[in-house]
PDB file of C-alpha atoms in Angstrom:
ATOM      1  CA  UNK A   1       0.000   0.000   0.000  1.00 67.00           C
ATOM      2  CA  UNK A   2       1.226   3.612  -1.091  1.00 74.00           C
ATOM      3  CA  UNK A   3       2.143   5.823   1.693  1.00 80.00           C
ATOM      4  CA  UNK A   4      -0.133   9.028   1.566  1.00 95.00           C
ATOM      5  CA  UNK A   5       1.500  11.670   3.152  1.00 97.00           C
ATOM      6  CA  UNK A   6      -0.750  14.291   4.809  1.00 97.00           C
ATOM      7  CA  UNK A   7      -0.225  18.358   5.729  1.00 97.00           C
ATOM      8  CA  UNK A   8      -2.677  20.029   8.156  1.00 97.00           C
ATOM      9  CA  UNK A   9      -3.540  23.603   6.644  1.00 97.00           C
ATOM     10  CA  UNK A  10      -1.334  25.113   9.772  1.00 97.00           C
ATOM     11  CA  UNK A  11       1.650  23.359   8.340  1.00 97.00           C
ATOM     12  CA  UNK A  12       1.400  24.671   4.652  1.00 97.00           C
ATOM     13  CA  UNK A  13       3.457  28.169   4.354  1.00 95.00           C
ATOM     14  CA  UNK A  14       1.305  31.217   3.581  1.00 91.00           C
ATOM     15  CA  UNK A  15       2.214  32.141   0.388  1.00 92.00           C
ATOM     16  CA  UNK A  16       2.491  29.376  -0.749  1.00 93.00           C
ATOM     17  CA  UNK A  17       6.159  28.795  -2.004  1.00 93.00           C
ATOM     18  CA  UNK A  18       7.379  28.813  -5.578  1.00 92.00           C
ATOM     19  CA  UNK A  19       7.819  24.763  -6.855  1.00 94.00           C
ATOM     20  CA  UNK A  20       4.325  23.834  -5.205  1.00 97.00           C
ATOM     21  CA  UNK A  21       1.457  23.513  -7.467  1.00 97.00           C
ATOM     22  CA  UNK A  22      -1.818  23.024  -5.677  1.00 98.00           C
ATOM     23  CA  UNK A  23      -4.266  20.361  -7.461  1.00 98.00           C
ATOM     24  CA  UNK A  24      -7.546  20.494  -6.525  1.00 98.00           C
ATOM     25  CA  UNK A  25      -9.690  17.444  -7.371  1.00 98.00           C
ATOM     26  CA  UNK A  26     -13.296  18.128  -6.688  1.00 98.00           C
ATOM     27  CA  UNK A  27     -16.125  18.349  -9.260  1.00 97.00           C
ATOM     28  CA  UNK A  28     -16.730  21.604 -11.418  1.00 95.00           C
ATOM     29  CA  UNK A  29     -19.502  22.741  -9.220  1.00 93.00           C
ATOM     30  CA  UNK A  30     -17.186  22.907  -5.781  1.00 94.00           C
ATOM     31  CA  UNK A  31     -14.227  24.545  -7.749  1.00 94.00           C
ATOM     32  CA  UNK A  32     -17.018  27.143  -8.705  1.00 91.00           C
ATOM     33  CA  UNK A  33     -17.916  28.036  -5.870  1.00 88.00           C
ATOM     34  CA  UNK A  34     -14.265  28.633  -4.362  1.00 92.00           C
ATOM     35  CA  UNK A  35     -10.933  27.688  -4.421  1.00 95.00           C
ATOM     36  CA  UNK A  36      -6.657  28.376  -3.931  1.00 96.00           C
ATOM     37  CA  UNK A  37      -5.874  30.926  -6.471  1.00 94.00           C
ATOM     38  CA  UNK A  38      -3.466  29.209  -9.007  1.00 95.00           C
ATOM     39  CA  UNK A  39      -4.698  25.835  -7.947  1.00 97.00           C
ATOM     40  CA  UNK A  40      -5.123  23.217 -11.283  1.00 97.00           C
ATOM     41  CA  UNK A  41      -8.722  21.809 -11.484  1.00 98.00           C
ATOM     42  CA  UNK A  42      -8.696  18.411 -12.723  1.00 98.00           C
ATOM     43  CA  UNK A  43     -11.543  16.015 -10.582  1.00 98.00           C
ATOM     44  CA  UNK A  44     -10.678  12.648  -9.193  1.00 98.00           C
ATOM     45  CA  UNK A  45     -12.817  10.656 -12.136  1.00 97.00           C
ATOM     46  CA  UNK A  46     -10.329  12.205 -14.905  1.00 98.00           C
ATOM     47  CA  UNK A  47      -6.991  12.057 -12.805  1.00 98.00           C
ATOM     48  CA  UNK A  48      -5.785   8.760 -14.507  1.00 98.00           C
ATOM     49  CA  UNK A  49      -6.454  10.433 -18.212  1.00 98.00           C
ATOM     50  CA  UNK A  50      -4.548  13.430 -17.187  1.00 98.00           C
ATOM     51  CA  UNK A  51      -2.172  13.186 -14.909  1.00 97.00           C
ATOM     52  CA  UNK A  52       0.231  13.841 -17.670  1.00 96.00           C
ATOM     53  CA  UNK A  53      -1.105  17.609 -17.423  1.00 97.00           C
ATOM     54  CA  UNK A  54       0.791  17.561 -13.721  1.00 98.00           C
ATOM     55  CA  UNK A  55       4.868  18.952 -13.303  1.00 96.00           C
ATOM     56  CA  UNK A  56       6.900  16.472 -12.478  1.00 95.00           C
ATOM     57  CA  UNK A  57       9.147  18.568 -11.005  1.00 95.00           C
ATOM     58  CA  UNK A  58       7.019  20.059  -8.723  1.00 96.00           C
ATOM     59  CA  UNK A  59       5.440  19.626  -5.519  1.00 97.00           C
ATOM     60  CA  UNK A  60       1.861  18.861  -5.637  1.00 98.00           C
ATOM     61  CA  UNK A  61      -0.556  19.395  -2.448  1.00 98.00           C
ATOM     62  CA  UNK A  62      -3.582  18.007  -3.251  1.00 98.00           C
ATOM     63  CA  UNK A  63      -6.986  19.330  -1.816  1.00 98.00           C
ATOM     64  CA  UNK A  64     -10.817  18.340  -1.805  1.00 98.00           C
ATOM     65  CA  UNK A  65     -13.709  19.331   0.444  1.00 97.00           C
ATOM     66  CA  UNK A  66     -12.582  17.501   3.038  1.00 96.00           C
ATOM     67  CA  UNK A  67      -9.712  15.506   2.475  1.00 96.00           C
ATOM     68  CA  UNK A  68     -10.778  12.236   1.203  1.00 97.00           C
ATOM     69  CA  UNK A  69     -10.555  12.604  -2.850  1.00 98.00           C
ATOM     70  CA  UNK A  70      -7.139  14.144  -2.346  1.00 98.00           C
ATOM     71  CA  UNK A  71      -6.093  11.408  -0.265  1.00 98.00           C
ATOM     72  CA  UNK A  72      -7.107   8.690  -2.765  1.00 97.00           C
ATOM     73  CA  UNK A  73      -5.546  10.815  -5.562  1.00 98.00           C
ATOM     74  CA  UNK A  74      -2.550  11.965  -3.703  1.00 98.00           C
ATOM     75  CA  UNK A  75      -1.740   7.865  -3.549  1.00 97.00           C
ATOM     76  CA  UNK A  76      -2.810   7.456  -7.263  1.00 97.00           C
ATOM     77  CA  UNK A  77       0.017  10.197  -8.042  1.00 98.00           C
ATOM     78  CA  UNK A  78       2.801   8.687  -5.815  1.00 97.00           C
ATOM     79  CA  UNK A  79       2.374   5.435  -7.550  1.00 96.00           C
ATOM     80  CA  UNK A  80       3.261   7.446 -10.654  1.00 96.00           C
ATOM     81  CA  UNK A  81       6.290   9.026  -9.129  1.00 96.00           C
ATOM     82  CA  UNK A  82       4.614  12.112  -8.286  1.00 97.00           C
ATOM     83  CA  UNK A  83       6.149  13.974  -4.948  1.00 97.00           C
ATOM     84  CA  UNK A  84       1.955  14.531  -3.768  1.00 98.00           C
ATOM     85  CA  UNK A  85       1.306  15.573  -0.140  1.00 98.00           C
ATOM     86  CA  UNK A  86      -2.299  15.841   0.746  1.00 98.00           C
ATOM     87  CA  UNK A  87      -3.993  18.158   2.386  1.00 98.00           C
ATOM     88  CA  UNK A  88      -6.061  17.390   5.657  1.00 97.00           C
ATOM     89  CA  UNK A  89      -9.467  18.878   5.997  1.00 97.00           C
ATOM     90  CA  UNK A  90      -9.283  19.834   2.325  1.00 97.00           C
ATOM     91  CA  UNK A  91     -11.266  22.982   1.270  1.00 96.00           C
ATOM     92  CA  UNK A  92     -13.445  23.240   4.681  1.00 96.00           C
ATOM     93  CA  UNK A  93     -10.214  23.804   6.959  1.00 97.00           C
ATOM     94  CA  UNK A  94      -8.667  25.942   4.362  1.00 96.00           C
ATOM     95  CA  UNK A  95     -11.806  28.466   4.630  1.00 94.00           C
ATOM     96  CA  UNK A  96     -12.027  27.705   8.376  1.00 95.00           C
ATOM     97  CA  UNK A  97      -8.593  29.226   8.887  1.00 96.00           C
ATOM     98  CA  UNK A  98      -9.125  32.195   6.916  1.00 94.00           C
ATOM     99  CA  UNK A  99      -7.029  31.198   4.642  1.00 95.00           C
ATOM    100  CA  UNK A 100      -6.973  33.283   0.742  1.00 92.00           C
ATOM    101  CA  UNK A 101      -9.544  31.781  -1.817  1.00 92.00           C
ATOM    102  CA  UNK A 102     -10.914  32.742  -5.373  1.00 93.00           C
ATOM    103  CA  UNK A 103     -14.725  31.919  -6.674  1.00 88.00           C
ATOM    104  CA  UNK A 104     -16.398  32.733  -9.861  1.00 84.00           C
ATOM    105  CA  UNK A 105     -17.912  35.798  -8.188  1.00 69.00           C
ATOM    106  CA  UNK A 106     -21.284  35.344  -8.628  1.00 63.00           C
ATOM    107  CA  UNK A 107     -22.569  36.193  -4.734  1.00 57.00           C
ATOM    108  CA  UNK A 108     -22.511  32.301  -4.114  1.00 55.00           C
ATOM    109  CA  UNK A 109     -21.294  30.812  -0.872  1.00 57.00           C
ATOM    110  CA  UNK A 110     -17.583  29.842  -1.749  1.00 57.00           C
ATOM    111  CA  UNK A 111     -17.941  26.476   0.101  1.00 59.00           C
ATOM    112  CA  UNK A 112     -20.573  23.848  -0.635  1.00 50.00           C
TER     113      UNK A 112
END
């Protein structure tokens, strides 16, 4: 079994540092509605078609609403020899901690 290395939101450097990209695998309707500026969208269900989209040479923290997506993807990536850390609590700690998000600005909650 893959190792899935996990970051609480606490732990993850505000801004984030240059060489991390942040993938965010959740359905098109919860990246609408908010998420890490700069983060790459691709959901869970198309990971395996396109994790070829992904740097290599790059750190990849990997969110979702809550943490479970990102931790199945964030083992899916390793096994391709991707350096993927996921992130705890996803999306929900993220906002609880006040940390910076981006929606589509349409007056809609930014979590759902």
């Amino acid at each position: 079994m893959i190792e899935v290395p996990t970051i609480e939101v606490a732990q993850v450097p505000d801004p984030l540092p240059a060489g991390v990209t942040v993938l965010d695998v959740r359905e098109p309707i919860e990246w609408h509605h908010g998420r890490i500026d700069g983060a790459v969208h691709i959901p869970l269900t198309q990971l395996p078609e396109r994790a070829a989209e992904l740097p290599l040479d790059q750190q990849l923290l990997v969110v979702c609403k809550v943490g479970g997506r990102s931790s199945q993807a964030t083992a899916f990536l390793r096994e391709k020899g991707f350096e993927a850390i996921n992130l705890a609590g996803g999306m929900i700690d993220w906002a609880e901690a006040g940390r910076p998000m981006v929606g589509d600005g349409d007056g809609a909650p930014l979590i759902v």
